[in-house]
């Protein structure tokens, strides 16, 4: 594992409080954490402990209530000040790839179009070359012209991974990427993540209930009630 | 490489039936709109053509004479009032007058017509001047009469069909024992002349004992003449009534304006319905795709991309609907014509609804503009979806 000590994500005293009527839910309750470049981190913990919320905060998909977040030396949130929407979008394009628990493929688009979806919004060099490389690596090259509904769950997840990686992200965020898959498919995805981390040096942060997947990560971070254990 | 436009197109095809129904709604609105615009331009043209086809700007009739032939026929000719032939000369004396043509309308009862008889109208004309004014009258067969008192007749297209006469046939003038020879049959002109039987004015005078009498005079003045002033002057002649074609035009236009307001309101309602339809369809599709749109945003879509994506959908819907509606209105133009004719107080003879490419383009433009306006809300709604909310929730909410 090629982990160096260069920090790619730094969070300090990060909080996310949901207000539902008079009830305040501290979904993320003061977490301070660094992730280094090339690290492979797994968030584990009981349901409702705030894993998904934290992942979304790290991925700049959600705004924290308090605390600060720095990604690749850029201040994203600090003392209630937030990067503007435009810069946030650019940051997401440049740094992040997301894999969600439900694959969220666009049902009307083919596998190939789904993978290339980000380029409907912006251009990037050698997109097609990268697509070819990814689909071969993920074993879906023969499925490019199919619609998502014609794929198995494992194939759909691999398409979602390919889409997350098409922009050559520095950080891959995955929320229970094996949640809908059987153990054989889970092992496949686990293998792919390890390969991506080792061979391409991509920083991976994932949330999982799957022990095998969590153990394959270099670092396990346990949460409970919005706090690190 | 997927494009925004391609994504929008594929999304519309996802809910085929819904998209189709929306398009049908837009097409219907376009049909109403095109027909209305076509009516606006067709009616004016058609009315002007009718009046210009009269060949004269002023019609002089005997006082109290109803100037609509239809009214004459209904009354069985009893309303006819005559003027002395000598008026023709006094009118001609004015240097502003370019051409004058005397006419003698005669309506008689024909016991051989139909099952229980009917009225037939003759128009006595002057073969020397009348054809010059009515240059649009073209012969199917034959020609005008030779002499001012020839025992000859020219049939309008429909009159010839009704009476089953061709050139060379004889025709017995009702209420007399005189036979005339048919020397000409006119082509269809789309005017009142189609139903008329023309005789030389002298022949009508002789046969029906109306020596030196006429019912009206058509007057054509030269271009420099101030019509209003000239009409005033005509009133100096005793016992005449001046019917100015410009006046007739005005009266009819006023009547039509009322009808137009009604048709406009219908069009407006149609447009509103289309608008609500488009908004509903697009809004539904936004709400159903809440998560998809959130995902697109997390994949690097800017607010403007989502706005465009949804807008493309409304553009596509209204464009296709607009084209379908325009083609439909073009195909159904005759039906629309009849429909409008049935609500109008007076309709000119030629096409009421005139549709051309420019007009269709205009209507499509209007419909698309309306589509774009109704697309703003759904597009804005979609554009401000925050990725995180979408990913967490299943469906959008209003
Ligand atoms: N939009 C929201 N509004 C209010 N409360 C929320 C919202 N999203 C999450 N929460 C609450 O925040 C807490 C943390 O939720 P989160 O989804 O981060 O947990 P999790 O660790 O991912 O759980 P799981 O393992 O079940 O996915 C939960 O108590 C949840 O009910
Ligand atoms: Mg979760």
mmCIF file of N, CA and C in Angstrom, chain B residues 178-304:
data_model
loop_
_atom_site.group_PDB
_atom_site.id
_atom_site.type_symbol
_atom_site.label_atom_id
_atom_site.label_comp_id
_atom_site.label_asym_id
_atom_site.label_seq_id
_atom_site.Cartn_x
_atom_site.Cartn_y
_atom_site.Cartn_z
ATOM 1 N N UNK B 178 -90.921 33.642 -74.214
ATOM 2 C CA UNK B 178 -89.729 33.933 -75.000
ATOM 3 C C UNK B 178 -88.636 32.911 -74.687
ATOM 4 N N UNK B 179 -87.995 32.433 -75.760
ATOM 5 C CA UNK B 179 -86.886 31.510 -75.589
ATOM 6 C C UNK B 179 -85.578 32.214 -75.938
ATOM 7 N N UNK B 180 -84.555 31.982 -75.109
ATOM 8 C CA UNK B 180 -83.240 32.544 -75.433
ATOM 9 C C UNK B 180 -82.270 31.390 -75.656
ATOM 10 N N UNK B 181 -81.188 31.673 -76.375
ATOM 11 C CA UNK B 181 -80.167 30.659 -76.641
ATOM 12 C C UNK B 181 -79.015 30.856 -75.653
ATOM 13 N N UNK B 182 -78.542 29.769 -75.113
ATOM 14 C CA UNK B 182 -77.390 29.850 -74.210
ATOM 15 C C UNK B 182 -76.128 30.008 -75.056
ATOM 16 N N UNK B 183 -75.428 31.111 -74.891
ATOM 17 C CA UNK B 183 -74.212 31.328 -75.699
ATOM 18 C C UNK B 183 -72.936 31.179 -74.873
ATOM 19 N N UNK B 184 -73.084 31.090 -73.570
ATOM 20 C CA UNK B 184 -71.865 30.952 -72.756
ATOM 21 C C UNK B 184 -72.159 30.373 -71.391
ATOM 22 N N UNK B 185 -71.193 29.615 -70.882
ATOM 23 C CA UNK B 185 -71.254 29.131 -69.501
ATOM 24 C C UNK B 185 -69.949 29.549 -68.837
ATOM 25 N N UNK B 186 -70.086 30.160 -67.663
ATOM 26 C CA UNK B 186 -68.884 30.668 -66.972
ATOM 27 C C UNK B 186 -68.213 29.589 -66.140
ATOM 28 N N UNK B 187 -66.933 29.789 -65.922
ATOM 29 C CA UNK B 187 -66.202 28.927 -64.984
ATOM 30 C C UNK B 187 -66.590 29.328 -63.576
ATOM 31 N N UNK B 188 -66.348 28.437 -62.647
ATOM 32 C CA UNK B 188 -66.637 28.753 -61.249
ATOM 33 C C UNK B 188 -65.733 29.911 -60.798
ATOM 34 N N UNK B 189 -66.336 30.938 -60.214
ATOM 35 C CA UNK B 189 -65.523 32.070 -59.775
ATOM 36 C C UNK B 189 -65.506 32.192 -58.263
ATOM 37 N N UNK B 190 -66.339 31.405 -57.604
ATOM 38 C CA UNK B 190 -66.388 31.488 -56.149
ATOM 39 C C UNK B 190 -67.102 32.733 -55.681
ATOM 40 N N UNK B 191 -67.898 33.352 -56.530
ATOM 41 C CA UNK B 191 -68.655 34.541 -56.130
ATOM 42 C C UNK B 191 -70.137 34.315 -56.396
ATOM 43 N N UNK B 192 -70.930 35.327 -56.125
ATOM 44 C CA UNK B 192 -72.370 35.241 -56.355
ATOM 45 C C UNK B 192 -72.705 34.977 -57.815
ATOM 46 N N UNK B 193 -71.792 35.386 -58.689
ATOM 47 C CA UNK B 193 -72.060 35.244 -60.121
ATOM 48 C C UNK B 193 -72.262 33.799 -60.548
ATOM 49 N N UNK B 194 -71.762 32.857 -59.745
ATOM 50 C CA UNK B 194 -71.902 31.440 -60.086
ATOM 51 C C UNK B 194 -73.360 31.019 -60.220
ATOM 52 N N UNK B 195 -74.244 31.655 -59.456
ATOM 53 C CA UNK B 195 -75.647 31.234 -59.461
ATOM 54 C C UNK B 195 -76.535 32.112 -60.336
ATOM 55 N N UNK B 196 -75.903 33.003 -61.087
ATOM 56 C CA UNK B 196 -76.678 34.002 -61.823
ATOM 57 C C UNK B 196 -76.865 33.618 -63.284
ATOM 58 N N UNK B 197 -78.024 34.014 -63.830
ATOM 59 C CA UNK B 197 -78.232 33.894 -65.271
ATOM 60 C C UNK B 197 -78.172 35.314 -65.846
ATOM 61 N N UNK B 198 -77.239 35.514 -66.762
ATOM 62 C CA UNK B 198 -77.046 36.851 -67.335
ATOM 63 C C UNK B 198 -77.787 36.971 -68.663
ATOM 64 N N UNK B 199 -78.472 38.104 -68.832
ATOM 65 C CA UNK B 199 -79.136 38.414 -70.105
ATOM 66 C C UNK B 199 -78.742 39.833 -70.480
ATOM 67 N N UNK B 200 -78.842 40.196 -71.751
ATOM 68 C CA UNK B 200 -78.601 41.597 -72.085
ATOM 69 C C UNK B 200 -79.662 42.450 -71.402
ATOM 70 N N UNK B 201 -79.272 43.615 -70.925
ATOM 71 C CA UNK B 201 -80.194 44.452 -70.177
ATOM 72 C C UNK B 201 -81.420 44.838 -71.011
ATOM 73 N N UNK B 202 -81.206 45.065 -72.287
ATOM 74 C CA UNK B 202 -82.328 45.431 -73.170
ATOM 75 C C UNK B 202 -83.326 44.285 -73.297
ATOM 76 N N UNK B 203 -82.805 43.064 -73.356
ATOM 77 C CA UNK B 203 -83.673 41.898 -73.487
ATOM 78 C C UNK B 203 -84.588 41.779 -72.278
ATOM 79 N N UNK B 204 -84.005 41.972 -71.085
ATOM 80 C CA UNK B 204 -84.815 41.892 -69.865
ATOM 81 C C UNK B 204 -85.878 42.979 -69.890
ATOM 82 N N UNK B 205 -85.469 44.177 -70.308
ATOM 83 C CA UNK B 205 -86.425 45.294 -70.378
ATOM 84 C C UNK B 205 -87.572 44.973 -71.321
ATOM 85 N N UNK B 206 -87.225 44.389 -72.479
ATOM 86 C CA UNK B 206 -88.243 44.103 -73.486
ATOM 87 C C UNK B 206 -89.172 42.982 -73.054
ATOM 88 N N UNK B 207 -88.573 41.897 -72.568
ATOM 89 C CA UNK B 207 -89.368 40.715 -72.258
ATOM 90 C C UNK B 207 -90.297 40.985 -71.088
ATOM 91 N N UNK B 208 -89.802 41.660 -70.048
ATOM 92 C CA UNK B 208 -90.610 41.857 -68.847
ATOM 93 C C UNK B 208 -91.257 43.235 -68.781
ATOM 94 N N UNK B 209 -91.303 43.878 -69.905
ATOM 95 C CA UNK B 209 -91.986 45.173 -69.995
ATOM 96 C C UNK B 209 -91.437 46.181 -68.985
ATOM 97 N N UNK B 210 -90.143 46.328 -68.978
ATOM 98 C CA UNK B 210 -89.517 47.259 -68.040
ATOM 99 C C UNK B 210 -88.738 48.318 -68.809
ATOM 100 N N UNK B 211 -89.324 48.815 -69.888
ATOM 101 C CA UNK B 211 -88.630 49.767 -70.748
ATOM 102 C C UNK B 211 -88.009 50.900 -69.953
ATOM 103 N N UNK B 212 -86.743 51.151 -70.290
ATOM 104 C CA UNK B 212 -86.024 52.270 -69.685
ATOM 105 C C UNK B 212 -85.806 52.173 -68.175
ATOM 106 N N UNK B 213 -85.978 50.954 -67.663
ATOM 107 C CA UNK B 213 -85.776 50.818 -66.222
ATOM 108 C C UNK B 213 -84.519 50.003 -65.933
ATOM 109 N N UNK B 214 -83.857 50.351 -64.835
ATOM 110 C CA UNK B 214 -82.726 49.555 -64.328
ATOM 111 C C UNK B 214 -82.835 49.511 -62.809
ATOM 112 N N UNK B 215 -82.145 48.550 -62.186
ATOM 113 C CA UNK B 215 -82.199 48.470 -60.720
ATOM 114 C C UNK B 215 -80.952 49.044 -60.067
ATOM 115 N N UNK B 216 -79.842 48.962 -60.776
ATOM 116 C CA UNK B 216 -78.627 49.496 -60.156
ATOM 117 C C UNK B 216 -77.604 49.889 -61.202
ATOM 118 N N UNK B 217 -76.652 50.672 -60.752
ATOM 119 C CA UNK B 217 -75.559 51.093 -61.633
ATOM 120 C C UNK B 217 -74.244 50.862 -60.899
ATOM 121 N N UNK B 218 -73.353 50.167 -61.556
ATOM 122 C CA UNK B 218 -72.013 49.998 -60.984
ATOM 123 C C UNK B 218 -71.128 51.111 -61.486
ATOM 124 N N UNK B 219 -70.408 51.759 -60.583
ATOM 125 C CA UNK B 219 -69.582 52.893 -60.984
ATOM 126 C C UNK B 219 -68.137 52.652 -60.588
ATOM 127 N N UNK B 220 -67.267 52.872 -61.560
ATOM 128 C CA UNK B 220 -65.850 52.780 -61.278
ATOM 129 C C UNK B 220 -65.283 54.185 -61.473
ATOM 130 N N UNK B 221 -64.649 54.714 -60.435
ATOM 131 C CA UNK B 221 -64.094 56.065 -60.556
ATOM 132 C C UNK B 221 -62.586 55.957 -60.737
ATOM 133 N N UNK B 222 -61.986 57.023 -61.255
ATOM 134 C CA UNK B 222 -60.538 56.945 -61.424
ATOM 135 C C UNK B 222 -59.811 57.101 -60.088
ATOM 136 N N UNK B 223 -58.540 56.749 -60.110
ATOM 137 C CA UNK B 223 -57.809 56.551 -58.853
ATOM 138 C C UNK B 223 -57.710 57.800 -57.987
ATOM 139 N N UNK B 224 -57.676 58.963 -58.626
ATOM 140 C CA UNK B 224 -57.459 60.188 -57.853
ATOM 141 C C UNK B 224 -58.696 60.618 -57.067
ATOM 142 N N UNK B 225 -59.830 59.991 -57.398
ATOM 143 C CA UNK B 225 -61.080 60.460 -56.805
ATOM 144 C C UNK B 225 -61.161 60.204 -55.303
ATOM 145 N N UNK B 226 -61.657 61.219 -54.600
ATOM 146 C CA UNK B 226 -61.934 61.058 -53.182
ATOM 147 C C UNK B 226 -63.324 60.437 -53.077
ATOM 148 N N UNK B 227 -63.352 59.172 -52.695
ATOM 149 C CA UNK B 227 -64.603 58.413 -52.729
ATOM 150 C C UNK B 227 -65.713 59.040 -51.896
ATOM 151 N N UNK B 228 -65.353 59.457 -50.676
ATOM 152 C CA UNK B 228 -66.370 59.998 -49.766
ATOM 153 C C UNK B 228 -67.044 61.228 -50.377
ATOM 154 N N UNK B 229 -66.208 62.102 -50.956
ATOM 155 C CA UNK B 229 -66.743 63.329 -51.556
ATOM 156 C C UNK B 229 -67.634 62.989 -52.751
ATOM 157 N N UNK B 230 -67.172 62.021 -53.530
ATOM 158 C CA UNK B 230 -67.931 61.632 -54.712
ATOM 159 C C UNK B 230 -69.293 61.056 -54.333
ATOM 160 N N UNK B 231 -69.292 60.256 -53.273
ATOM 161 C CA UNK B 231 -70.555 59.658 -52.825
ATOM 162 C C UNK B 231 -71.545 60.738 -52.391
ATOM 163 N N UNK B 232 -71.014 61.728 -51.716
ATOM 164 C CA UNK B 232 -71.861 62.857 -51.307
ATOM 165 C C UNK B 232 -72.538 63.481 -52.528
ATOM 166 N N UNK B 233 -71.717 63.632 -53.546
ATOM 167 C CA UNK B 233 -72.194 64.254 -54.776
ATOM 168 C C UNK B 233 -73.313 63.442 -55.419
ATOM 169 N N UNK B 234 -73.161 62.124 -55.352
ATOM 170 C CA UNK B 234 -74.149 61.237 -55.968
ATOM 171 C C UNK B 234 -75.531 61.407 -55.344
ATOM 172 N N UNK B 235 -75.540 61.737 -54.054
ATOM 173 C CA UNK B 235 -76.821 61.875 -53.366
ATOM 174 C C UNK B 235 -77.658 63.032 -53.906
ATOM 175 N N UNK B 236 -77.002 63.896 -54.694
ATOM 176 C CA UNK B 236 -77.754 65.000 -55.294
ATOM 177 C C UNK B 236 -78.761 64.485 -56.311
ATOM 178 N N UNK B 237 -78.467 63.329 -56.884
ATOM 179 C CA UNK B 237 -79.435 62.713 -57.791
ATOM 180 C C UNK B 237 -80.625 62.289 -56.936
ATOM 181 N N UNK B 238 -81.822 62.471 -57.452
ATOM 182 C CA UNK B 238 -82.982 62.165 -56.607
ATOM 183 C C UNK B 238 -83.284 60.667 -56.597
ATOM 184 N N UNK B 239 -83.834 60.229 -55.488
ATOM 185 C CA UNK B 239 -84.312 58.853 -55.334
ATOM 186 C C UNK B 239 -83.258 57.776 -55.559
ATOM 187 N N UNK B 240 -82.043 58.048 -55.172
ATOM 188 C CA UNK B 240 -81.034 56.995 -55.292
ATOM 189 C C UNK B 240 -80.421 56.696 -53.929
ATOM 190 N N UNK B 241 -79.863 55.570 -53.884
ATOM 191 C CA UNK B 241 -79.169 55.149 -52.674
ATOM 192 C C UNK B 241 -77.767 54.771 -53.082
ATOM 193 N N UNK B 242 -76.778 55.231 -52.348
ATOM 194 C CA UNK B 242 -75.386 54.942 -52.691
ATOM 195 C C UNK B 242 -74.861 53.864 -51.766
ATOM 196 N N UNK B 243 -74.401 52.795 -52.368
ATOM 197 C CA UNK B 243 -73.784 51.748 -51.558
ATOM 198 C C UNK B 243 -72.300 51.771 -51.861
ATOM 199 N N UNK B 244 -71.541 52.171 -50.857
ATOM 200 C CA UNK B 244 -70.100 52.222 -51.071
ATOM 201 C C UNK B 244 -69.499 50.908 -50.607
ATOM 202 N N UNK B 245 -68.658 50.354 -51.451
ATOM 203 C CA UNK B 245 -68.076 49.063 -51.115
ATOM 204 C C UNK B 245 -67.152 49.177 -49.907
ATOM 205 N N UNK B 246 -66.533 50.341 -49.783
ATOM 206 C CA UNK B 246 -65.662 50.564 -48.632
ATOM 207 C C UNK B 246 -66.493 50.503 -47.353
ATOM 208 N N UNK B 247 -67.689 51.047 -47.448
ATOM 209 C CA UNK B 247 -68.593 51.055 -46.304
ATOM 210 C C UNK B 247 -69.029 49.630 -45.950
ATOM 211 N N UNK B 248 -69.369 48.900 -46.996
ATOM 212 C CA UNK B 248 -69.794 47.515 -46.790
ATOM 213 C C UNK B 248 -68.680 46.745 -46.093
ATOM 214 N N UNK B 249 -67.484 46.964 -46.597
ATOM 215 C CA UNK B 249 -66.317 46.311 -46.012
ATOM 216 C C UNK B 249 -66.229 46.606 -44.525
ATOM 217 N N UNK B 250 -66.392 47.858 -44.181
ATOM 218 C CA UNK B 250 -66.296 48.297 -42.789
ATOM 219 C C UNK B 250 -67.340 47.618 -41.928
ATOM 220 N N UNK B 251 -68.571 47.641 -42.413
ATOM 221 C CA UNK B 251 -69.669 47.051 -41.664
ATOM 222 C C UNK B 251 -69.387 45.582 -41.386
ATOM 223 N N UNK B 252 -68.977 44.899 -42.436
ATOM 224 C CA UNK B 252 -68.718 43.476 -42.282
ATOM 225 C C UNK B 252 -67.534 43.246 -41.344
ATOM 226 N N UNK B 253 -66.499 44.051 -41.504
ATOM 227 C CA UNK B 253 -65.332 43.915 -40.639
ATOM 228 C C UNK B 253 -65.706 44.076 -39.178
ATOM 229 N N UNK B 254 -66.606 45.000 -38.918
ATOM 230 C CA UNK B 254 -67.045 45.207 -37.542
ATOM 231 C C UNK B 254 -67.741 43.979 -36.990
ATOM 232 N N UNK B 255 -68.589 43.410 -37.818
ATOM 233 C CA UNK B 255 -69.282 42.186 -37.409
ATOM 234 C C UNK B 255 -68.272 41.093 -37.102
ATOM 235 N N UNK B 256 -67.282 41.017 -37.988
ATOM 236 C CA UNK B 256 -66.294 39.955 -37.852
ATOM 237 C C UNK B 256 -65.439 40.154 -36.614
ATOM 238 N N UNK B 257 -65.188 41.386 -36.266
ATOM 239 C CA UNK B 257 -64.362 41.665 -35.087
ATOM 240 C C UNK B 257 -64.949 40.974 -33.864
ATOM 241 N N UNK B 258 -66.257 40.982 -33.763
ATOM 242 C CA UNK B 258 -66.920 40.326 -32.640
ATOM 243 C C UNK B 258 -66.627 38.834 -32.659
ATOM 244 N N UNK B 259 -66.802 38.257 -33.832
ATOM 245 C CA UNK B 259 -66.542 36.828 -33.966
ATOM 246 C C UNK B 259 -65.083 36.529 -33.640
ATOM 247 N N UNK B 260 -64.217 37.442 -34.051
ATOM 248 C CA UNK B 260 -62.795 37.247 -33.854
ATOM 249 C C UNK B 260 -62.445 37.193 -32.364
ATOM 250 N N UNK B 261 -63.067 38.057 -31.608
ATOM 251 C CA UNK B 261 -62.830 38.072 -30.166
ATOM 252 C C UNK B 261 -63.191 36.715 -29.571
ATOM 253 N N UNK B 262 -64.285 36.165 -30.053
ATOM 254 C CA UNK B 262 -64.723 34.873 -29.552
ATOM 255 C C UNK B 262 -63.700 33.792 -29.889
ATOM 256 N N UNK B 263 -63.275 33.783 -31.152
ATOM 257 C CA UNK B 263 -62.309 32.777 -31.576
ATOM 258 C C UNK B 263 -61.001 32.944 -30.803
ATOM 259 N N UNK B 264 -60.612 34.186 -30.568
ATOM 260 C CA UNK B 264 -59.406 34.478 -29.796
ATOM 261 C C UNK B 264 -59.483 33.866 -28.408
ATOM 262 N N UNK B 265 -60.638 34.036 -27.772
ATOM 263 C CA UNK B 265 -60.793 33.509 -26.422
ATOM 264 C C UNK B 265 -60.646 31.998 -26.421
ATOM 265 N N UNK B 266 -61.222 31.380 -27.451
ATOM 266 C CA UNK B 266 -61.110 29.923 -27.535
ATOM 267 C C UNK B 266 -59.636 29.545 -27.667
ATOM 268 N N UNK B 267 -58.925 30.281 -28.511
ATOM 269 C CA UNK B 267 -57.509 30.000 -28.723
ATOM 270 C C UNK B 267 -56.729 30.177 -27.426
ATOM 271 N N UNK B 268 -57.071 31.211 -26.704
ATOM 272 C CA UNK B 268 -56.372 31.492 -25.452
ATOM 273 C C UNK B 268 -56.570 30.339 -24.470
ATOM 274 N N UNK B 269 -57.803 29.860 -24.415
ATOM 275 C CA UNK B 269 -58.090 28.742 -23.512
ATOM 276 C C UNK B 269 -57.293 27.516 -23.949
ATOM 277 N N UNK B 270 -57.271 27.280 -25.263
ATOM 278 C CA UNK B 270 -56.523 26.134 -25.784
ATOM 279 C C UNK B 270 -55.052 26.241 -25.395
ATOM 280 N N UNK B 271 -54.534 27.444 -25.496
ATOM 281 C CA UNK B 271 -53.131 27.654 -25.172
ATOM 282 C C UNK B 271 -52.880 27.406 -23.683
ATOM 283 N N UNK B 272 -53.787 27.887 -22.865
ATOM 284 C CA UNK B 272 -53.633 27.673 -21.424
ATOM 285 C C UNK B 272 -53.661 26.183 -21.088
ATOM 286 N N UNK B 273 -54.561 25.472 -21.762
ATOM 287 C CA UNK B 273 -54.653 24.032 -21.511
ATOM 288 C C UNK B 273 -53.333 23.355 -21.886
ATOM 289 N N UNK B 274 -52.805 23.739 -23.042
ATOM 290 C CA UNK B 274 -51.537 23.156 -23.477
ATOM 291 C C UNK B 274 -50.440 23.469 -22.461
ATOM 292 N N UNK B 275 -50.470 24.685 -21.965
ATOM 293 C CA UNK B 275 -49.450 25.125 -21.026
ATOM 294 C C UNK B 275 -49.485 24.273 -19.755
ATOM 295 N N UNK B 276 -50.691 24.112 -19.226
ATOM 296 C CA UNK B 276 -50.839 23.309 -18.013
ATOM 297 C C UNK B 276 -50.416 21.872 -18.296
ATOM 298 N N UNK B 277 -50.769 21.380 -19.474
ATOM 299 C CA UNK B 277 -50.400 20.016 -19.859
ATOM 300 C C UNK B 277 -48.895 19.825 -19.869
ATOM 301 N N UNK B 278 -48.204 20.756 -20.517
ATOM 302 C CA UNK B 278 -46.751 20.660 -20.597
ATOM 303 C C UNK B 278 -46.150 20.733 -19.198
ATOM 304 N N UNK B 279 -46.635 21.681 -18.418
ATOM 305 C CA UNK B 279 -46.065 21.862 -17.092
ATOM 306 C C UNK B 279 -46.257 20.603 -16.262
ATOM 307 N N UNK B 280 -47.449 20.046 -16.343
ATOM 308 C CA UNK B 280 -47.751 18.835 -15.591
ATOM 309 C C UNK B 280 -46.823 17.692 -15.992
ATOM 310 N N UNK B 281 -46.715 17.467 -17.290
ATOM 311 C CA UNK B 281 -45.886 16.360 -17.764
ATOM 312 C C UNK B 281 -44.443 16.518 -17.311
ATOM 313 N N UNK B 282 -43.918 17.708 -17.509
ATOM 314 C CA UNK B 282 -42.502 17.901 -17.206
ATOM 315 C C UNK B 282 -42.261 17.875 -15.693
ATOM 316 N N UNK B 283 -43.193 18.438 -14.957
ATOM 317 C CA UNK B 283 -43.043 18.441 -13.504
ATOM 318 C C UNK B 283 -43.074 17.012 -12.963
ATOM 319 N N UNK B 284 -43.996 16.224 -13.486
ATOM 320 C CA UNK B 284 -44.072 14.813 -13.078
ATOM 321 C C UNK B 284 -42.742 14.134 -13.343
ATOM 322 N N UNK B 285 -42.206 14.383 -14.510
ATOM 323 C CA UNK B 285 -40.988 13.668 -14.870
ATOM 324 C C UNK B 285 -39.817 14.149 -14.017
ATOM 325 N N UNK B 286 -39.877 15.405 -13.572
ATOM 326 C CA UNK B 286 -38.834 15.894 -12.659
ATOM 327 C C UNK B 286 -38.966 15.191 -11.312
ATOM 328 N N UNK B 287 -40.192 15.131 -10.809
ATOM 329 C CA UNK B 287 -40.404 14.537 -9.485
ATOM 330 C C UNK B 287 -40.005 13.066 -9.469
ATOM 331 N N UNK B 288 -40.318 12.373 -10.544
ATOM 332 C CA UNK B 288 -39.974 10.954 -10.602
ATOM 333 C C UNK B 288 -38.477 10.728 -10.691
ATOM 334 N N UNK B 289 -37.785 11.712 -11.214
ATOM 335 C CA UNK B 289 -36.345 11.517 -11.436
ATOM 336 C C UNK B 289 -35.510 12.255 -10.413
ATOM 337 N N UNK B 290 -36.116 12.583 -9.320
ATOM 338 C CA UNK B 290 -35.438 13.344 -8.267
ATOM 339 C C UNK B 290 -34.034 12.786 -7.998
ATOM 340 N N UNK B 291 -33.970 11.482 -7.803
ATOM 341 C CA UNK B 291 -32.679 10.869 -7.473
ATOM 342 C C UNK B 291 -31.711 10.948 -8.649
ATOM 343 N N UNK B 292 -32.258 10.634 -9.827
ATOM 344 C CA UNK B 292 -31.411 10.680 -11.023
ATOM 345 C C UNK B 292 -30.757 12.046 -11.175
ATOM 346 N N UNK B 293 -31.561 13.083 -10.957
ATOM 347 C CA UNK B 293 -31.045 14.441 -11.124
ATOM 348 C C UNK B 293 -30.013 14.735 -10.039
ATOM 349 N N UNK B 294 -30.282 14.252 -8.833
ATOM 350 C CA UNK B 294 -29.304 14.396 -7.754
ATOM 351 C C UNK B 294 -27.990 13.721 -8.108
ATOM 352 N N UNK B 295 -28.087 12.545 -8.682
ATOM 353 C CA UNK B 295 -26.879 11.811 -9.086
ATOM 354 C C UNK B 295 -26.120 12.602 -10.147
ATOM 355 N N UNK B 296 -26.861 13.146 -11.114
ATOM 356 C CA UNK B 296 -26.201 13.938 -12.157
ATOM 357 C C UNK B 296 -25.442 15.093 -11.533
ATOM 358 N N UNK B 297 -26.051 15.705 -10.532
ATOM 359 C CA UNK B 297 -25.366 16.827 -9.891
ATOM 360 C C UNK B 297 -24.112 16.360 -9.162
ATOM 361 N N UNK B 298 -24.188 15.196 -8.528
ATOM 362 C CA UNK B 298 -22.989 14.703 -7.849
ATOM 363 C C UNK B 298 -21.924 14.296 -8.860
ATOM 364 N N UNK B 299 -22.349 14.027 -10.106
ATOM 365 C CA UNK B 299 -21.401 13.653 -11.161
ATOM 366 C C UNK B 299 -20.860 14.883 -11.885
ATOM 367 N N UNK B 300 -21.154 16.042 -11.375
ATOM 368 C CA UNK B 300 -20.548 17.241 -11.951
ATOM 369 C C UNK B 300 -21.459 18.093 -12.807
ATOM 370 N N UNK B 301 -22.787 17.856 -12.748
ATOM 371 C CA UNK B 301 -23.703 18.709 -13.500
ATOM 372 C C UNK B 301 -23.904 20.016 -12.744
ATOM 373 N N UNK B 302 -23.811 21.104 -13.481
ATOM 374 C CA UNK B 302 -24.078 22.409 -12.890
ATOM 375 C C UNK B 302 -25.593 22.645 -12.904
ATOM 376 N N UNK B 303 -26.007 23.622 -12.136
ATOM 377 C CA UNK B 303 -27.424 23.998 -12.114
ATOM 378 C C UNK B 303 -27.943 24.260 -13.530
ATOM 379 N N UNK B 304 -27.100 24.935 -14.321
ATOM 380 C CA UNK B 304 -27.532 25.290 -15.678
ATOM 381 C C UNK B 304 -27.736 24.049 -16.550
#
